[in-house]
Amino acid sequence: GDLVVVGIDEGEIIEGRHPPSVDTPTHLVLYRAFLGIGGVVRAHSLYATAWAQANRELPALGTSHADYFHGAVPCTRLPTLHEVRSDYEANTGRVIVERFRRLEPLHFPGVLVACQGPYAWGASVAQAVEHAVVLEHLARLGSETLRVSPGAGAIPREMLEKHFLRNQGPRLSPGVN
C-alpha cells in the first residue's frame, strides 16, 4: 500500500498516496535500460552499504552467493563532479547502466553504487525486494568470511556455474537494451 506507481516515460504519479522517492530518476533509467525488470529497490542496508562505501565489489565466495549472482556483485565507479552537480539521480542510473555494459542484469540482480549503497532489481517488485534482502545477507556473509579468513578466495568457477545455472539458468533471458 505504500508503493508509488510512476509512469516509465515521464515519471508521473499513476497510483499511490505518497510522493515518489528522490531516487525515482535512477529507477527510471534502470527500467528503461534493463529489459525484464519489474521492480527496483534502493536500500541503506548496513553491510552492503559498507561494501559500496569502500568502493569494492563483493566477491563470490561461496554457493550461497552463486545461487543468486553469476559472479561478484559489481561496484560502480564514482560519479564525476559534473555528474554530481547536474542531474545527479539520473546520472547515478547511468553510472549503473555503464557498469552493466557487459553484464546481464538478471544474472547480477544488484549493484553497489560507489560511496552510496546497494540497488537491487528483479522481474517483479517482490523479487526486487528478495534480491535486496539476499544482497544484504551476502554482504554480511562476505564480510564475516573475510574477517575469519582474510585471504579467502572466490568460489571455483565450476561450482559458481553449477549453483547459478541450477538456481537461475532456465528462467533467465537477455535484458539489456
CSV table of C-alpha atoms in Angstrom, one decimal:
chain,number,residue,atom,x,y,z
A,1,GLY,CA,0.0,0.0,0.0
A,2,ASP,CA,3.0,2.3,0.4
A,3,LEU,CA,4.3,1.8,-3.1
A,4,VAL,CA,4.0,4.6,-5.6
A,5,VAL,CA,3.5,3.7,-9.3
A,6,VAL,CA,5.0,6.2,-11.7
A,7,GLY,CA,5.0,6.3,-15.5
A,8,ILE,CA,8.2,5.0,-17.1
A,9,ASP,CA,8.3,7.7,-19.7
A,10,GLU,CA,7.8,10.9,-17.7
A,11,GLY,CA,7.9,9.7,-14.1
A,12,GLU,CA,4.4,11.0,-13.4
A,13,ILE,CA,2.5,9.5,-10.5
A,14,ILE,CA,-0.1,7.0,-11.7
A,15,GLU,CA,-1.0,5.4,-8.4
A,16,GLY,CA,-0.2,5.9,-4.7
A,17,ARG,CA,-0.7,8.4,-1.9
A,18,HIS,CA,2.9,9.2,-1.2
A,19,PRO,CA,5.4,11.3,-3.2
A,20,PRO,CA,7.8,9.1,-5.2
A,21,SER,CA,11.3,8.5,-4.0
A,22,VAL,CA,14.0,11.1,-4.7
A,23,ASP,CA,15.8,8.2,-6.4
A,24,THR,CA,13.0,7.8,-8.9
A,25,PRO,CA,15.1,9.2,-11.8
A,26,THR,CA,17.7,6.5,-11.0
A,27,HIS,CA,15.0,3.8,-11.1
A,28,LEU,CA,13.6,5.1,-14.4
A,29,VAL,CA,17.0,4.9,-16.1
A,30,LEU,CA,17.2,1.3,-14.9
A,31,TYR,CA,13.7,0.4,-16.1
A,32,ARG,CA,14.4,1.8,-19.5
A,33,ALA,CA,17.8,0.2,-19.9
A,34,PHE,CA,17.3,-3.3,-18.4
A,35,LEU,CA,14.6,-5.4,-20.2
A,36,GLY,CA,12.7,-7.8,-18.0
A,37,ILE,CA,12.9,-5.9,-14.7
A,38,GLY,CA,9.7,-5.0,-13.0
A,39,GLY,CA,10.9,-3.7,-9.7
A,40,VAL,CA,13.9,-1.7,-8.3
A,41,VAL,CA,14.8,-1.4,-4.6
A,42,ARG,CA,17.3,1.2,-3.2
A,43,ALA,CA,18.4,0.1,0.2
A,44,HIS,CA,20.5,1.6,3.0
A,45,SER,CA,21.4,-1.8,4.5
A,46,LEU,CA,24.4,-1.9,6.8
A,47,TYR,CA,26.8,-4.4,5.2
A,48,ALA,CA,26.0,-3.8,1.5
A,49,THR,CA,26.4,-0.1,2.1
A,50,ALA,CA,29.7,-0.7,3.8
A,51,TRP,CA,31.0,-2.5,0.7
A,52,ALA,CA,29.7,0.3,-1.5
A,53,GLN,CA,31.3,3.0,0.7
A,54,ALA,CA,34.6,1.0,0.4
A,55,ASN,CA,34.2,1.1,-3.4
A,56,ARG,CA,34.6,-2.7,-3.5
A,57,GLU,CA,32.8,-5.4,-5.4
A,58,LEU,CA,31.5,-8.2,-3.3
A,59,PRO,CA,33.4,-11.4,-4.3
A,60,ALA,CA,31.5,-14.6,-4.9
A,61,LEU,CA,33.0,-16.6,-2.0
A,62,GLY,CA,30.6,-19.5,-1.8
A,63,THR,CA,27.5,-21.3,-3.1
A,64,SER,CA,25.0,-19.0,-1.2
A,65,HIS,CA,26.3,-16.2,-3.4
A,66,ALA,CA,26.3,-18.3,-6.5
A,67,ASP,CA,22.6,-19.2,-6.0
A,68,TYR,CA,21.7,-15.6,-7.0
A,69,PHE,CA,24.7,-13.9,-8.7
A,70,HIS,CA,26.7,-15.2,-11.6
A,71,GLY,CA,29.9,-13.7,-10.1
A,72,ALA,CA,31.0,-10.9,-7.9
A,73,VAL,CA,28.4,-8.2,-7.1
A,74,PRO,CA,29.7,-5.3,-9.2
A,75,CYS,CA,30.5,-1.9,-7.8
A,76,THR,CA,30.2,1.2,-9.9
A,77,ARG,CA,32.8,3.9,-10.4
A,78,LEU,CA,32.5,7.2,-8.6
A,79,PRO,CA,30.4,9.8,-10.4
A,80,THR,CA,32.3,12.7,-11.9
A,81,LEU,CA,31.9,16.2,-10.4
A,82,HIS,CA,29.7,17.1,-13.4
A,83,GLU,CA,27.5,14.1,-12.8
A,84,VAL,CA,27.1,15.0,-9.2
A,85,ARG,CA,26.3,18.7,-9.9
A,86,SER,CA,24.0,18.0,-12.9
A,87,ASP,CA,21.0,15.6,-12.8
A,88,TYR,CA,22.7,13.5,-10.0
A,89,GLU,CA,19.9,10.9,-9.6
A,90,ALA,CA,19.6,10.2,-13.3
A,91,ASN,CA,23.4,10.1,-13.6
A,92,THR,CA,23.5,7.5,-10.8
A,93,GLY,CA,21.3,5.3,-13.0
A,94,ARG,CA,23.6,6.0,-16.0
A,95,VAL,CA,26.7,5.0,-14.0
A,96,ILE,CA,24.9,1.8,-13.1
A,97,VAL,CA,24.0,1.1,-16.7
A,98,GLU,CA,27.6,1.8,-17.7
A,99,ARG,CA,28.9,-0.7,-15.2
A,100,PHE,CA,26.5,-3.3,-16.7
A,101,ARG,CA,27.6,-2.7,-20.3
A,102,ARG,CA,29.0,-6.2,-20.5
A,103,LEU,CA,26.8,-7.8,-17.8
A,104,GLU,CA,23.4,-9.4,-17.9
A,105,PRO,CA,21.3,-7.5,-15.3
A,106,LEU,CA,19.2,-10.6,-14.5
A,107,HIS,CA,22.4,-12.6,-13.8
A,108,PHE,CA,23.5,-9.9,-11.4
A,109,PRO,CA,20.3,-8.6,-9.8
A,110,GLY,CA,22.0,-5.9,-7.8
A,111,VAL,CA,24.9,-3.4,-7.7
A,112,LEU,CA,26.9,-1.5,-5.2
A,113,VAL,CA,27.0,2.2,-6.1
A,114,ALA,CA,30.3,3.6,-5.0
A,115,CYS,CA,30.2,5.7,-1.9
A,116,GLN,CA,26.4,5.3,-1.8
A,117,GLY,CA,24.8,1.9,-1.3
A,118,PRO,CA,23.1,-1.0,-2.9
A,119,TYR,CA,20.4,-1.2,-5.6
A,120,ALA,CA,18.6,-4.4,-6.4
A,121,TRP,CA,16.1,-5.4,-9.1
A,122,GLY,CA,14.0,-8.3,-10.3
A,123,ALA,CA,11.2,-9.3,-12.6
A,124,SER,CA,8.7,-8.1,-10.1
A,125,VAL,CA,8.7,-5.8,-7.1
A,126,ALA,CA,8.6,-8.8,-4.8
A,127,GLN,CA,11.6,-10.3,-6.5
A,128,ALA,CA,13.5,-7.0,-6.3
A,129,VAL,CA,12.8,-6.9,-2.5
A,130,GLU,CA,14.0,-10.5,-2.2
A,131,HIS,CA,17.2,-9.6,-4.1
A,132,ALA,CA,17.8,-6.6,-1.8
A,133,VAL,CA,17.5,-8.9,1.2
A,134,VAL,CA,19.7,-11.5,-0.4
A,135,LEU,CA,22.3,-8.8,-1.3
A,136,GLU,CA,22.5,-7.7,2.3
A,137,HIS,CA,22.8,-11.3,3.5
A,138,LEU,CA,25.6,-11.9,1.0
A,139,ALA,CA,27.4,-8.7,2.0
A,140,ARG,CA,27.3,-9.7,5.7
A,141,LEU,CA,28.4,-13.2,4.9
A,142,GLY,CA,31.2,-11.9,2.7
A,143,SER,CA,32.3,-9.5,5.5
A,144,GLU,CA,32.3,-12.3,8.0
A,145,THR,CA,34.1,-14.8,5.7
A,146,LEU,CA,36.9,-12.2,5.1
A,147,ARG,CA,37.1,-11.5,8.8
A,148,VAL,CA,37.5,-15.2,9.6
A,149,SER,CA,39.9,-15.8,6.7
A,150,PRO,CA,41.2,-12.5,5.2
A,151,GLY,CA,42.8,-14.4,2.3
A,152,ALA,CA,39.6,-16.3,1.3
A,153,GLY,CA,39.3,-16.5,-2.5
A,154,ALA,CA,36.4,-16.7,-4.9
A,155,ILE,CA,34.4,-19.8,-5.3
A,156,PRO,CA,35.8,-22.1,-8.0
A,157,ARG,CA,34.2,-21.3,-11.4
A,158,GLU,CA,32.8,-24.8,-11.8
A,159,MET,CA,30.9,-24.5,-8.5
A,160,LEU,CA,29.7,-21.0,-9.3
A,161,GLU,CA,28.3,-22.2,-12.7
A,162,LYS,CA,26.7,-25.3,-11.2
A,163,HIS,CA,24.9,-23.3,-8.5
A,164,PHE,CA,23.9,-20.3,-10.5
A,165,LEU,CA,22.6,-22.3,-13.5
A,166,ARG,CA,20.8,-24.8,-11.3
A,167,ASN,CA,19.0,-22.0,-9.5
A,168,GLN,CA,18.7,-19.2,-12.1
A,169,GLY,CA,19.7,-20.5,-15.6
A,170,PRO,CA,16.5,-21.7,-17.2
A,171,ARG,CA,14.4,-18.7,-16.1
A,172,LEU,CA,16.8,-16.0,-17.5
A,173,SER,CA,16.7,-14.2,-20.7
A,174,PRO,CA,18.8,-11.3,-22.1
A,175,GLY,CA,17.8,-7.9,-20.7
A,176,VAL,CA,20.0,-5.1,-21.8
A,177,ASN,CA,18.8,-2.6,-24.4
